[in-house]
CSV table of C-alpha atoms in Angstrom, one decimal:
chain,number,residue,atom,x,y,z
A,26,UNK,CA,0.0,0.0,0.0
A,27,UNK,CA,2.7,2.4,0.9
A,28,UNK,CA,4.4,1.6,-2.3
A,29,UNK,CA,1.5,2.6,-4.4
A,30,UNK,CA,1.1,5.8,-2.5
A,31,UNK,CA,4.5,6.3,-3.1
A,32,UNK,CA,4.3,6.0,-6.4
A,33,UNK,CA,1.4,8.1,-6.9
A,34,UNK,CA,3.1,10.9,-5.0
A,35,UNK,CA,6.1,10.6,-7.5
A,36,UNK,CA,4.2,10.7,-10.5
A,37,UNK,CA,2.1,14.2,-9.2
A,38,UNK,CA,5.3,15.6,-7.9
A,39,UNK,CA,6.7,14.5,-11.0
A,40,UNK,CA,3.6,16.2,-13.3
A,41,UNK,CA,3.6,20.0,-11.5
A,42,UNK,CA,7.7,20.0,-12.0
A,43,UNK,CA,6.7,19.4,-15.5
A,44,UNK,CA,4.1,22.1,-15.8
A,45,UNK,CA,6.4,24.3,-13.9
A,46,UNK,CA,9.2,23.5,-16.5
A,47,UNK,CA,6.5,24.2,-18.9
A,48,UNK,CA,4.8,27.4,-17.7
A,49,UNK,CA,5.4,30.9,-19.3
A,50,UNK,CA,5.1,33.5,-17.1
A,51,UNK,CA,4.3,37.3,-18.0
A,52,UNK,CA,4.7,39.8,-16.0
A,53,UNK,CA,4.3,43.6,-16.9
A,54,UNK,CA,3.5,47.3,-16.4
A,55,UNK,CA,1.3,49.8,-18.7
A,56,UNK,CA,2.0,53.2,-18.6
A,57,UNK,CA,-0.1,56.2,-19.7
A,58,UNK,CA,-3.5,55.1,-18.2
A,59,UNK,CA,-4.7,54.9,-14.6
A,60,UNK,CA,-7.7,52.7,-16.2
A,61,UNK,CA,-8.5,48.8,-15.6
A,62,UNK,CA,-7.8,47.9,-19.0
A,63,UNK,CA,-8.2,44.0,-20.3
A,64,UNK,CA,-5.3,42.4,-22.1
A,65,UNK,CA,-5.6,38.9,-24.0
A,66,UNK,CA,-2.6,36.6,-24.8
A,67,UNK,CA,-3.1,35.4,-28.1
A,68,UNK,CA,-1.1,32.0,-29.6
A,69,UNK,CA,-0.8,32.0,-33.5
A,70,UNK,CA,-2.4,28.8,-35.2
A,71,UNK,CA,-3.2,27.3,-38.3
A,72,UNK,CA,-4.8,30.5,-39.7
A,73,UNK,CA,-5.6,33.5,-37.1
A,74,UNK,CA,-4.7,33.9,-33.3
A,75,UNK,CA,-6.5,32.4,-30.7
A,76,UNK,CA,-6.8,33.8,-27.2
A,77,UNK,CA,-5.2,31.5,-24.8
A,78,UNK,CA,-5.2,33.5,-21.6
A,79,UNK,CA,-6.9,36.5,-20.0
A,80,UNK,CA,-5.5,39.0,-18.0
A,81,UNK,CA,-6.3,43.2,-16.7
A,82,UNK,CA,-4.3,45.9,-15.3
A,83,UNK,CA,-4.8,46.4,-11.5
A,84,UNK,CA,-4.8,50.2,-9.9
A,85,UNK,CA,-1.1,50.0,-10.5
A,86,UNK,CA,-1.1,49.2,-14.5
A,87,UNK,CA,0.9,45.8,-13.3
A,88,UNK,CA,-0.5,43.0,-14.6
A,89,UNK,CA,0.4,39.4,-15.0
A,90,UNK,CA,-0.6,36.4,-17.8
A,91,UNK,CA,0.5,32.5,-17.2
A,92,UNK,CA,0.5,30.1,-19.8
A,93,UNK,CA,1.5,26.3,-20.2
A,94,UNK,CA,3.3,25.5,-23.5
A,95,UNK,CA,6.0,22.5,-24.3
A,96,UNK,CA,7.2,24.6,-27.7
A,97,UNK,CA,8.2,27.5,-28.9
A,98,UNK,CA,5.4,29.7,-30.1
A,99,UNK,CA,4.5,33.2,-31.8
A,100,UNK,CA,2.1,35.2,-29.6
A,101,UNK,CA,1.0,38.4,-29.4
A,102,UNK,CA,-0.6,40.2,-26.6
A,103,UNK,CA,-3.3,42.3,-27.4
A,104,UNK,CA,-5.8,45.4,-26.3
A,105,UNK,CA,-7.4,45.5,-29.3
A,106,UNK,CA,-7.1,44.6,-33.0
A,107,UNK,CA,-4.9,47.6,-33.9
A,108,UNK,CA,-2.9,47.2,-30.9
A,109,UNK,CA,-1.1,44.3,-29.9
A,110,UNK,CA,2.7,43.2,-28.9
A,111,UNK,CA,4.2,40.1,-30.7
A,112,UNK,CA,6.1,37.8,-28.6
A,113,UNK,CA,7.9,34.9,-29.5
A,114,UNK,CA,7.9,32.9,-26.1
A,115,UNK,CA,9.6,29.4,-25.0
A,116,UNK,CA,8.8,27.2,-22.6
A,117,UNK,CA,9.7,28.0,-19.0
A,118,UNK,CA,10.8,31.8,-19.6
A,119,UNK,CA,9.5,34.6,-17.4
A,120,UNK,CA,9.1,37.4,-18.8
A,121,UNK,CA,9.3,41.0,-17.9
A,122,UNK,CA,7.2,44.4,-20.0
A,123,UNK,CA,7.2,48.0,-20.4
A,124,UNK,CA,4.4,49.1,-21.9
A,125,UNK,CA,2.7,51.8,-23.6
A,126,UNK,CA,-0.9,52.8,-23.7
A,127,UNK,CA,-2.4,52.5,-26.5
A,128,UNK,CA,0.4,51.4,-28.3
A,129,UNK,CA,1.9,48.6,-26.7
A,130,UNK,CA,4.6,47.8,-29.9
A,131,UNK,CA,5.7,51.7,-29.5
A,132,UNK,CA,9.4,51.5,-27.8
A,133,UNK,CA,9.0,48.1,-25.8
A,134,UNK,CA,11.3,47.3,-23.0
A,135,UNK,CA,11.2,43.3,-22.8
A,136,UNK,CA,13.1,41.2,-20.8
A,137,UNK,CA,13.5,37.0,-20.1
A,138,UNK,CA,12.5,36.7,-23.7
A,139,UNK,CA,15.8,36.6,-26.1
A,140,UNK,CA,13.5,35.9,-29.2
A,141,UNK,CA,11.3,38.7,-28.2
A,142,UNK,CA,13.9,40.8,-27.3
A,143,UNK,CA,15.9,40.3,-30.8
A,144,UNK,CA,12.8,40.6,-32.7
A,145,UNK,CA,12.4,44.4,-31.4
A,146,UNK,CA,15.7,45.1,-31.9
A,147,UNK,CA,16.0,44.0,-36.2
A,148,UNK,CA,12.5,45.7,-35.9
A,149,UNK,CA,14.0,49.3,-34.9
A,150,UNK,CA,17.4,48.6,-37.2
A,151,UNK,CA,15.2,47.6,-40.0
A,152,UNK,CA,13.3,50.5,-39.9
A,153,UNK,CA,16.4,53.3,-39.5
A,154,UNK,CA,17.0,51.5,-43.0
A,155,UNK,CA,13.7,52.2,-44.2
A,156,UNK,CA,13.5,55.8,-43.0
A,157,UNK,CA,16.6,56.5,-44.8
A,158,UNK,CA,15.4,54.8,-48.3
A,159,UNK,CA,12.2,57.1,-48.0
A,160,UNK,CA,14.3,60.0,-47.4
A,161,UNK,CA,16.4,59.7,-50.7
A,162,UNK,CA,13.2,58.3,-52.5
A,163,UNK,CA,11.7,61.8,-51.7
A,164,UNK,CA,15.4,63.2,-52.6
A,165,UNK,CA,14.6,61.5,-55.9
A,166,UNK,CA,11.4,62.6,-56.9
A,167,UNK,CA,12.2,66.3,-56.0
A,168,UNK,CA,15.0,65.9,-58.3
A,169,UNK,CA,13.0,64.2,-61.1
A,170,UNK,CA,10.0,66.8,-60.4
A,171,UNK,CA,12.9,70.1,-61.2
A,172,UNK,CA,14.2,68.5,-64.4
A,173,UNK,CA,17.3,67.2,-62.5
A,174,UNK,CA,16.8,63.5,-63.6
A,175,UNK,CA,18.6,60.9,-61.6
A,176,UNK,CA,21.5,62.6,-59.5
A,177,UNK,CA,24.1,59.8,-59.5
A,178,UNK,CA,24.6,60.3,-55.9
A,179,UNK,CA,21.6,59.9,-54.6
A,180,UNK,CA,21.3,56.6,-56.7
A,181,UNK,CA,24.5,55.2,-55.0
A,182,UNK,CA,23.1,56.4,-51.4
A,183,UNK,CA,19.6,54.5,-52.1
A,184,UNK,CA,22.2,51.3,-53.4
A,185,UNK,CA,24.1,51.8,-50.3
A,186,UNK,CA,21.6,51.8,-48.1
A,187,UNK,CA,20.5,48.4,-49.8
A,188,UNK,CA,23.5,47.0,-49.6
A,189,UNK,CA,24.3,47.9,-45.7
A,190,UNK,CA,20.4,46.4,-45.0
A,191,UNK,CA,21.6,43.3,-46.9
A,192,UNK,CA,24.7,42.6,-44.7
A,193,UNK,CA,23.2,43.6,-41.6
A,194,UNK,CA,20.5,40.5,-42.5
A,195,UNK,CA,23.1,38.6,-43.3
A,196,UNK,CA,25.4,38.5,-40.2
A,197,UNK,CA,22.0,38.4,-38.1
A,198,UNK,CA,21.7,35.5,-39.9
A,199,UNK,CA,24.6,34.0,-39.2
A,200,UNK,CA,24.6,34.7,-35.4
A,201,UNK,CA,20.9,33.7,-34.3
A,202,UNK,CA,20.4,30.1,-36.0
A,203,UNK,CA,17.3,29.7,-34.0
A,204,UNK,CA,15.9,32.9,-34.6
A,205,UNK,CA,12.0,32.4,-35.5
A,206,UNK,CA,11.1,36.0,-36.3
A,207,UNK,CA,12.8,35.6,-39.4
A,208,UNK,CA,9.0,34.8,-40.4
A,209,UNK,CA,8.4,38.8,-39.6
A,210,UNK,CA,10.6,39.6,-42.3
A,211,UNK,CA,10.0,37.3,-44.9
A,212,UNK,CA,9.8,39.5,-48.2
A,213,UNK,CA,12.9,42.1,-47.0
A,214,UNK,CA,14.4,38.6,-47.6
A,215,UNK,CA,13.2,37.9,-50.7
A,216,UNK,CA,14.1,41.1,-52.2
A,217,UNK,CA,17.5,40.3,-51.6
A,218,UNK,CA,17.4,37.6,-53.8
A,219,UNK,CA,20.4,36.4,-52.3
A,220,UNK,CA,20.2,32.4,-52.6
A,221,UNK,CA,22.8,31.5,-49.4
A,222,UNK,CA,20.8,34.0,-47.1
A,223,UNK,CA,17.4,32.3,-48.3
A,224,UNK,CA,18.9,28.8,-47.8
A,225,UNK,CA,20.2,30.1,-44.4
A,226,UNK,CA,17.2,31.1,-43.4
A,227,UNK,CA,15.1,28.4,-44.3
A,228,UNK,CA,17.7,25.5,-43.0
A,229,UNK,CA,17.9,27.2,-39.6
A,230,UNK,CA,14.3,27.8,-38.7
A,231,UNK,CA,12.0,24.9,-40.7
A,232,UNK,CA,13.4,22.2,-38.9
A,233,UNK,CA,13.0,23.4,-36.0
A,234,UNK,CA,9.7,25.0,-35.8
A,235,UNK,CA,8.3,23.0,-38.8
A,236,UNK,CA,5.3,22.8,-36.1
A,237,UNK,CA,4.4,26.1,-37.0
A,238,UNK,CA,1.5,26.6,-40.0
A,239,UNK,CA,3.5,29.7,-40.7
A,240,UNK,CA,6.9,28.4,-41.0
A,241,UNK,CA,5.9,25.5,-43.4
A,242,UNK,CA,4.2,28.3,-45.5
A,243,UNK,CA,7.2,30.1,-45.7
A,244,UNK,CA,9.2,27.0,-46.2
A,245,UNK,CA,7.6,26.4,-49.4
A,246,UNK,CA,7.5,29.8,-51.0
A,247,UNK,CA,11.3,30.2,-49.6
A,248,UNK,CA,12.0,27.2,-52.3
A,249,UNK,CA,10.2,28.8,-55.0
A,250,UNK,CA,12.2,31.4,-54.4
A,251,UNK,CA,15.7,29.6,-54.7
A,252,UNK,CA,14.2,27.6,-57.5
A,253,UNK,CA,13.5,30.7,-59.4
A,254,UNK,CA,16.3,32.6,-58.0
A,255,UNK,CA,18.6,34.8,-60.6
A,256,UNK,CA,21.1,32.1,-62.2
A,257,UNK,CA,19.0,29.1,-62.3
A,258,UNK,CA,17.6,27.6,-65.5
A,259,UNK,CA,14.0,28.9,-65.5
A,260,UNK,CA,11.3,26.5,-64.6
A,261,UNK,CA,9.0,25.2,-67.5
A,262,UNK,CA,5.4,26.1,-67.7
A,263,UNK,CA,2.8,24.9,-70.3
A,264,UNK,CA,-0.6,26.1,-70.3
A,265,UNK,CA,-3.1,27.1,-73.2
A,266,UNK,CA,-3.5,29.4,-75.4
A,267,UNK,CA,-6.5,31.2,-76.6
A,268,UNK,CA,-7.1,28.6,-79.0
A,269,UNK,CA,-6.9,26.1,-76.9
A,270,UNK,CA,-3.2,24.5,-78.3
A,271,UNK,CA,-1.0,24.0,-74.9
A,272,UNK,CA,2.5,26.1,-75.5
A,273,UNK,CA,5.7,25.8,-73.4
A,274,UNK,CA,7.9,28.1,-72.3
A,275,UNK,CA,10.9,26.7,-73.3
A,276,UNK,CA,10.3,26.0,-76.9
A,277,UNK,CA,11.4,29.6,-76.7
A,278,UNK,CA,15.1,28.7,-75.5
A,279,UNK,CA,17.5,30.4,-77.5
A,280,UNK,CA,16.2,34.0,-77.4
A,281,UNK,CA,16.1,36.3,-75.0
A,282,UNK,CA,12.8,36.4,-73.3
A,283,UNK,CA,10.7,38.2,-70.8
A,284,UNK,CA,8.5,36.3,-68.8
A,285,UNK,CA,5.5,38.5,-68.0
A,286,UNK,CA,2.6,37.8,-65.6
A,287,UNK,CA,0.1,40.1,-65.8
A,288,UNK,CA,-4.1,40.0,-66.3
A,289,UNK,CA,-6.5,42.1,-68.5
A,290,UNK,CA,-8.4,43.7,-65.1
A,291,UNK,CA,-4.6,45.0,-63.8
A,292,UNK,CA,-4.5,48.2,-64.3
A,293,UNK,CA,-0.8,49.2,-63.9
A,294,UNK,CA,-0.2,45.9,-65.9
A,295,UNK,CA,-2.1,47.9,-68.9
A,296,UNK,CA,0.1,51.1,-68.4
A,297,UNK,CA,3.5,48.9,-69.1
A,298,UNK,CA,2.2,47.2,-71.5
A,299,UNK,CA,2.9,49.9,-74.3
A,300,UNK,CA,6.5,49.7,-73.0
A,301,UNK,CA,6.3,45.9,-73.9
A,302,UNK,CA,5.1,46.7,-77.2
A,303,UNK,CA,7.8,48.7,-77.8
A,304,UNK,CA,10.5,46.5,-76.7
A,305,UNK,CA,9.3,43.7,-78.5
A,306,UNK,CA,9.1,46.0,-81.8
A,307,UNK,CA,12.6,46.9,-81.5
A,308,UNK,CA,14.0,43.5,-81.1
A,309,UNK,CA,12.0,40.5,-81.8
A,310,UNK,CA,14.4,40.2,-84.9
A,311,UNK,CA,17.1,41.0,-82.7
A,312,UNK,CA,16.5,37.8,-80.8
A,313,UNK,CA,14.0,38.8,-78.3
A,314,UNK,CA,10.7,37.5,-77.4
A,315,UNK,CA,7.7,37.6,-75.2
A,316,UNK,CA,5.8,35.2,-73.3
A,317,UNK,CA,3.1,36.5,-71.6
A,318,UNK,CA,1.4,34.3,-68.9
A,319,UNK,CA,-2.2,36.1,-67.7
A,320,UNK,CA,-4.0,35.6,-64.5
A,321,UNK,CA,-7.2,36.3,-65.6
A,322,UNK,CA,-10.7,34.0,-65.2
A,323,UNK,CA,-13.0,35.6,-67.8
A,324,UNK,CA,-11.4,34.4,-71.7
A,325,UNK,CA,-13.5,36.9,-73.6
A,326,UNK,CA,-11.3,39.7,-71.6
A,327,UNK,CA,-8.3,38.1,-71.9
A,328,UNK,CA,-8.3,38.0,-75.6
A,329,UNK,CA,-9.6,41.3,-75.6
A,330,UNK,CA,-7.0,42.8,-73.9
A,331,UNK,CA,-4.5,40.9,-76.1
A,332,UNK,CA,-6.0,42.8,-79.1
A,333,UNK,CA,-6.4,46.6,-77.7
A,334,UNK,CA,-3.0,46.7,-76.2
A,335,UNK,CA,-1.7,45.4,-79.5
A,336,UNK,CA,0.0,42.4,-77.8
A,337,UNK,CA,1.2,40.9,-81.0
A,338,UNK,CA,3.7,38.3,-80.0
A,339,UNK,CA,2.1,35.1,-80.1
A,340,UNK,CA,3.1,33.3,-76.5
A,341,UNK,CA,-0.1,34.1,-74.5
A,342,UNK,CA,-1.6,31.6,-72.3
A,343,UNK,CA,-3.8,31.0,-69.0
A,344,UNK,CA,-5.2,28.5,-67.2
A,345,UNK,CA,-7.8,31.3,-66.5
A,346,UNK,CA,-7.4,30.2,-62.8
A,347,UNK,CA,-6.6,34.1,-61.5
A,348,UNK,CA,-4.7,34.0,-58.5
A,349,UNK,CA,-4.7,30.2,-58.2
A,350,UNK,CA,-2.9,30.8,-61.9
A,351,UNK,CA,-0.2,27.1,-62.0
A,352,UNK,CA,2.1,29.6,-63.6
A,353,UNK,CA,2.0,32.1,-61.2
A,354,UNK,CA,2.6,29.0,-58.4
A,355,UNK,CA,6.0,28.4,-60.0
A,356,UNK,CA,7.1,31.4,-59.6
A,357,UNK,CA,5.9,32.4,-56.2
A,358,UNK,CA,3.8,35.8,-58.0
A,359,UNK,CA,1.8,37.3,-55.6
A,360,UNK,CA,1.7,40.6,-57.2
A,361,UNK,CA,1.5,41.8,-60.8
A,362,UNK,CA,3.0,42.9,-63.2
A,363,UNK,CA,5.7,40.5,-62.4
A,364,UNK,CA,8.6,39.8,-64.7
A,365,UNK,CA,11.3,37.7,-65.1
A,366,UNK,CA,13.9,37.9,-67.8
A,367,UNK,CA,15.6,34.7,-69.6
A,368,UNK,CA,19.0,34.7,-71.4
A,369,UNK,CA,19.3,32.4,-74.5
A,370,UNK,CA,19.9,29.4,-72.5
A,371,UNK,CA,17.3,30.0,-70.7
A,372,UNK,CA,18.5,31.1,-67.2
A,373,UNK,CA,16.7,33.6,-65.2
A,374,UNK,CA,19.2,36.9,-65.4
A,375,UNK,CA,16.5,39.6,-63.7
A,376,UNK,CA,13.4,39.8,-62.3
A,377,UNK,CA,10.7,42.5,-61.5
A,378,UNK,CA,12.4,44.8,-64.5
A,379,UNK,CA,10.2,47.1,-65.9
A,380,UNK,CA,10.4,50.5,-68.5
A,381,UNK,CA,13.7,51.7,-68.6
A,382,UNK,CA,15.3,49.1,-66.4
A,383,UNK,CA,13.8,46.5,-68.8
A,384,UNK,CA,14.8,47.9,-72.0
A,385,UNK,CA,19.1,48.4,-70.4
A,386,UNK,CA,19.2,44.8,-69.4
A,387,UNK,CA,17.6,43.8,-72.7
A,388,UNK,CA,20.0,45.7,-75.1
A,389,UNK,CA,22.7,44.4,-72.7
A,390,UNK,CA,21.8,40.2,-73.4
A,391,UNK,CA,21.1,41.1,-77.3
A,392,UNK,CA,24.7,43.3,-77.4
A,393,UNK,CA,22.3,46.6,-78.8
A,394,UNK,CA,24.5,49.3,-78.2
């Protein structure tokens, strides 16, 4: 008998050190309101976040949250849909705020949470970056606006200030292999198009946290990135054409081509085309070519489009899927106009080139001086 009770001492004993390992505990102070205000923590799942614990300021603006969680997670905790901290807690941490009212993401002091606490940190380095690439895009436009066209050194500042945001990512990336707010910055990444910091990225945080909806999202759309990355042979794609006759994209391998997603209902897709047109008049004997992939769903307006914009190359298709467009899947479009550019054997040289910066690189492949 006293063997059994032993036993089932052990076991609960054994269960609270367990949940005590487990526990995530919050503590934290809002300043700027003498109010009882609610707070909600909120856990990240498959689609949306779901409350998980409730808490409210006492007369002080303390308040505290506990939580019981075995993994890593993305929270966030929240006053209202507008304003909300994100928090990447782990098991076992107690953590420490200083808050804000209204805005609790508005200079947060955290503590006992290193993913948390990194996260706030790239978030205020990222945006010194950002403040300083709207500054000389306004620089710009002044510039363009008083005749002044393109003053080559604010073109190297804005190149500079790329390039400084590029290596700060990169050595992050190198330092914090665990680091799961990587998620947070997902297309600063992307624009990089720098296959080793993708790779990185994704190698260091899927494995791990492969747990997370989110990350196995961004898993997959980090490899269509890196599959379509500049250098690689292009991926194939074969879909119809108006009349019905399925056409591939690399029967086209030998010329230079643009890749072009774009739909007859996108407007700023309409306003390039004319560019197009007149690229494609210039050198389609040169060696150049078109192949236009469209994300519309209505065939009448597709082929309409194809006609009024004088769209007289002949590789148009669509699957007439829109957004769920097979062609746009391969190459990870979420936005259009959206081009890629092919060399003659058929590797992808630029991407997202458009006007000007489309016409350069093109005269550069085809040697047009």
């Amino acid at each position: 008998m006293k063997s059994i009770l032993f036993f089932i001492v052990a076991i609960s004993l054994s269960m609270m050190a367990c949940g005590q390992k487990n526990q995530i505990f919050i503590k934290g102070k809002l300043n700027g309101t003498k109010e009882v205000i609610k707070l909600s923590l909120e856990k990240l799942g498959e689609k949306n976040f779901e409350s998980v614990a409730q808490t409210q300021t006492n007369a002080k603006g303390t308040f505290e949250v506990k939580y019981t969680s075995d993994k890593t997670e993305i929270y966030r905790l929240q006053l209202d849909e507008k304003n909300f901290l994100t928090l990447i807690l782990a098991p076992g941490e107690k953590v420490e705020l200083d808050l804000n009212y209204p805005q609790l993401k508005e200079n947060p002091q955290v503590k006992g949470s290193p993913q948390s606490t990194l996260l706030y940190q790239v978030i205020s380095e990222t945006a010194k970056y950002s403040q300083k690439e709207d500054s000389i895009g306004q620089q710009i436009q002044v510039a363009q606006k008083t005749n002044q066209g393109m003053p080559e050194n604010l073109i190297k500042a804005y190149m500079d200030n790329q390039e400084a945001k590029h290596a700060y990512f990169k050595q992050l990336a190198s330092k914090n292999q665990d680091f799961l707010g990587w998620i947070f910055f997902a297309e600063e990444l992307k624009n990089f198009e720098d296959v080793e910091l993708l790779s990185m990225v994704d190698k260091s945080i899927y494995p791990k946290y492969d747990y997370i909806p989110y990350v196995g999202f961004l898993h997959q759309s980090f490899e269509v990135e890196l599959a379509t990355a500049i250098g690689m042979v292009a991926p194939d794609i074969t879909l119809p054409t108006p009349d019905g006759s399925m056409l591939s994209l690399s029967s086209l391998k030998g010329k230079v081509v643009l890749l072009d997603f774009w739909a007859s209902w996108c407007g700023p897709c309409r306003q390039e085309n004319p560019h197009v047109v007149a690229l494609y008049n210039e050198c389609k004997d040169k060696g150049f070519d078109v192949f236009s992939v469209s994300l519309d769903k209505d065939k009448n307006a597709w082929i309409n489009a194809i006609a009024k914009d004088q769209l007289s190359w002949k590789n148009h298709v669509s699957d007439l899927k829109y957004w769920q467009s097979e062609g746009a899947a391969i190459y990870g479009v979420t936005g259009i106009p959206f081009t890629v550019l092919l060399d003659r054997d058929g590797k992808i040289v630029a991407k997202r080139l458009r006007g000007d910066d489309l016409k350069q690189k093109v005269h550069e492949l085809l040697k047009i001086n």
